[in-house]
Short mmCIF file of C-alpha atoms in Angstrom, two decimals:
data_model
loop_
_atom_site.label_atom_id
_atom_site.label_comp_id
_atom_site.label_asym_id
_atom_site.label_seq_id
_atom_site.Cartn_x
_atom_site.Cartn_y
_atom_site.Cartn_z
CA MET I 1 73.28 115.29 102.12
CA ALA I 2 74.66 116.23 98.69
CA THR I 3 76.39 119.60 98.21
CA SER I 4 76.01 121.36 94.92
CA VAL I 5 79.15 122.72 93.32
CA ALA I 6 77.34 124.65 90.59
CA ALA I 7 78.06 127.91 92.36
CA LEU I 8 81.79 127.22 92.33
CA GLY I 9 82.23 127.51 88.56
CA LEU I 10 85.71 127.76 86.98
CA THR I 11 86.48 130.76 89.15
CA GLY I 12 85.53 129.00 92.44
CA ALA I 13 87.84 127.44 94.96
CA GLY I 14 87.49 123.90 93.61
CA ILE I 15 86.20 120.71 95.09
CA ALA I 16 89.16 120.32 97.36
CA THR I 17 87.86 123.11 99.62
CA ALA I 18 84.41 121.54 100.08
CA ASN I 19 83.70 119.15 102.95
CA PRO I 20 85.58 116.00 101.88
CA SER I 21 83.35 113.73 103.93
CA GLU I 22 80.15 114.65 102.04
CA PRO I 23 79.34 113.50 98.53
CA MET I 24 79.44 116.24 95.88
CA VAL I 25 77.04 116.37 92.88
CA VAL I 26 78.43 117.83 89.71
CA ASN I 27 75.88 118.06 86.88
CA GLY I 28 74.11 114.88 88.13
CA CYS I 29 77.36 112.95 88.84
CA GLU I 30 77.87 112.13 92.53
CA ILE I 31 81.53 112.31 93.50
CA VAL I 32 81.92 109.78 96.34
CA PRO I 33 84.10 111.02 99.21
CA ASN I 34 87.01 108.81 100.33
CA PRO I 35 86.51 106.33 97.48
CA THR I 36 87.48 102.65 97.76
CA PRO I 37 87.57 99.92 95.09
CA GLY I 38 84.10 98.84 96.27
CA GLU I 39 82.53 102.30 96.67
CA HIS I 40 83.59 105.00 94.22
CA THR I 41 82.23 107.52 91.73
CA THR I 42 80.34 105.78 88.89
CA CYS I 43 79.35 108.22 86.19
CA PRO I 44 80.01 106.72 82.73
CA GLY I 45 79.20 109.22 80.03
CA ALA I 46 78.81 112.15 82.44
CA ASP I 47 78.97 115.68 81.11
CA LEU I 48 81.59 117.29 83.37
CA SER I 49 82.62 119.86 80.78
CA TYR I 50 83.68 123.38 81.87
CA ARG I 51 83.62 122.40 85.53
CA ASP I 52 85.98 123.22 88.40
CA LEU I 53 87.18 119.80 89.55
CA ARG I 54 90.37 120.94 91.12
CA GLY I 55 91.47 118.52 93.89
CA ALA I 56 88.66 116.05 93.18
CA ASN I 57 89.28 112.53 94.61
CA LEU I 58 88.25 110.33 91.68
CA ARG I 59 90.28 107.27 92.63
CA TYR I 60 88.77 104.07 91.18
CA ALA I 61 86.03 106.14 89.42
CA ASN I 62 84.22 104.75 86.37
CA LEU I 63 84.27 107.78 84.06
CA GLU I 64 84.25 105.99 80.72
CA ARG I 65 83.07 108.30 77.90
CA ALA I 66 82.86 111.24 80.39
CA ASN I 67 83.20 114.75 78.90
CA PHE I 68 85.76 116.85 80.79
CA HIS I 69 86.23 119.29 77.91
CA GLY I 70 87.37 122.68 79.15
CA SER I 71 87.43 121.66 82.82
CA ASN I 72 90.09 122.42 85.45
CA ILE I 73 91.21 119.08 86.86
CA SER I 74 94.34 120.41 88.51
CA GLY I 75 95.32 118.44 91.59
CA ALA I 76 92.61 115.83 90.91
CA ASP I 77 93.38 112.19 91.70
CA PHE I 78 92.39 109.67 88.98
CA THR I 79 94.38 106.79 90.42
CA ASP I 80 93.05 103.47 88.97
CA ALA I 81 90.10 105.32 87.30
CA GLN I 82 88.46 104.09 84.13
CA LEU I 83 88.77 106.90 81.58
CA ARG I 84 88.25 104.90 78.38
CA ARG I 85 87.08 107.22 75.57
CA ALA I 86 86.85 110.18 77.96
CA ASP I 87 87.19 113.65 76.46
CA LEU I 88 90.10 115.45 78.15
CA SER I 89 90.40 118.09 75.48
CA ASN I 90 91.14 121.65 76.57
CA VAL I 91 91.59 120.67 80.26
CA VAL I 92 93.91 122.25 82.74
CA ALA I 93 95.68 119.28 84.46
CA ASP I 94 98.48 120.66 86.62
CA ASN I 95 99.59 118.31 89.39
CA THR I 96 96.98 115.67 88.40
CA ASN I 97 97.51 112.05 89.30
CA PHE I 98 96.70 109.46 86.59
CA THR I 99 98.61 106.51 88.10
CA GLY I 100 97.03 103.22 86.98
CA ALA I 101 94.16 104.94 85.14
CA ASP I 102 92.96 103.43 81.92
CA GLY I 103 92.97 106.10 79.19
CA THR I 104 92.33 103.83 76.21
CA LEU I 105 91.23 106.04 73.31
CA VAL I 106 91.06 109.09 75.50
CA VAL I 107 90.52 112.31 73.52
CA ILE I 108 93.24 114.88 74.29
CA TYR I 109 93.15 117.13 71.24
CA ARG I 110 93.78 120.85 71.84
CA THR I 111 95.17 119.95 75.25
CA SER I 112 98.50 121.28 76.38
CA PHE I 113 99.70 119.07 79.19
CA ASP I 114 102.43 120.58 81.33
CA PHE I 115 103.71 117.34 82.86
CA GLY I 116 105.59 119.18 85.61
CA GLY I 117 103.93 117.82 88.77
CA VAL I 118 101.53 115.53 86.78
CA VAL I 119 101.83 111.99 87.97
CA VAL I 120 101.16 109.50 85.13
CA GLY I 121 102.64 106.34 86.62
CA ASP I 122 101.39 103.49 84.46
CA PHE I 123 98.57 105.55 82.91
CA ASN I 124 97.62 103.64 79.76
CA ILE I 125 97.08 106.23 77.07
CA THR I 126 96.11 105.19 73.55
CA THR I 127 94.55 107.62 71.13
CA GLY I 128 92.51 107.14 68.04
CA ASN I 129 91.15 109.35 65.31
CA GLU I 130 87.89 109.58 67.21
CA SER I 131 86.55 112.86 68.36
CA PRO I 132 83.21 113.54 70.08
CA VAL I 133 82.45 116.10 67.36
CA PRO I 134 83.60 115.36 63.82
CA ARG I 135 85.81 118.19 62.55
CA VAL I 136 85.54 118.85 58.82
CA ASN I 137 87.44 121.58 57.02
CA PRO I 138 85.48 122.42 53.82
CA ASN I 139 88.60 124.15 52.33
CA VAL I 140 90.63 120.88 52.28
CA ARG I 141 90.25 118.70 49.26
CA THR I 142 91.51 115.16 49.28
CA ALA I 143 92.71 113.19 46.32
CA PRO I 144 90.43 110.44 45.07
CA PRO I 145 91.28 106.97 46.46
CA ALA I 146 93.74 104.93 44.47
CA PRO I 147 92.15 102.08 42.49
CA ALA I 148 92.42 98.64 44.08
CA ASN I 149 93.89 97.11 40.96
CA PRO I 150 95.74 99.81 38.95
CA PRO I 151 96.18 99.13 35.21
CA PRO I 152 99.60 97.67 34.21
CA ILE I 153 102.24 100.08 33.00
CA PRO I 154 102.90 99.50 29.26
CA ALA I 155 106.39 98.32 28.20
CA PRO I 156 108.57 101.06 26.63
CA MET I 157 108.71 101.28 22.82
CA PRO I 158 112.00 100.01 21.24
CA VAL I 159 114.19 102.77 19.83
CA ARG I 160 115.22 102.46 16.12
#
């Protein structure tokens, strides 16, 4: 029987206080209790934004391209999780475990990580210029691109 966490919201007690032996469903994503390498949460591309995921056991989870924007993931366990291209912007991540997680091209803009208590172990973080929403500032003007083959500089004129 799945238990809904929608009522918890960001002011709720977090997933850790729910029955850890029952699966939880968060916006259509089933969080598997007591995950193993063979049976774990599989929600690539899930929208988990603005959710209370405190204490969630997401070991081995496949959360590639998942959107955690604005969520509270404090105390969550992402050990050996796949987080490629996940959006971790604006998250609260106190005492979160990322040991062995793959964070290739993870989006962490506007995120202030307080690494006190956060376990990163061998978390593979690489970032790119990618963002789920392109940000354009209309007040910034860029210089035109330099020509591929600029004209030669003429030799100075002899002085007489």
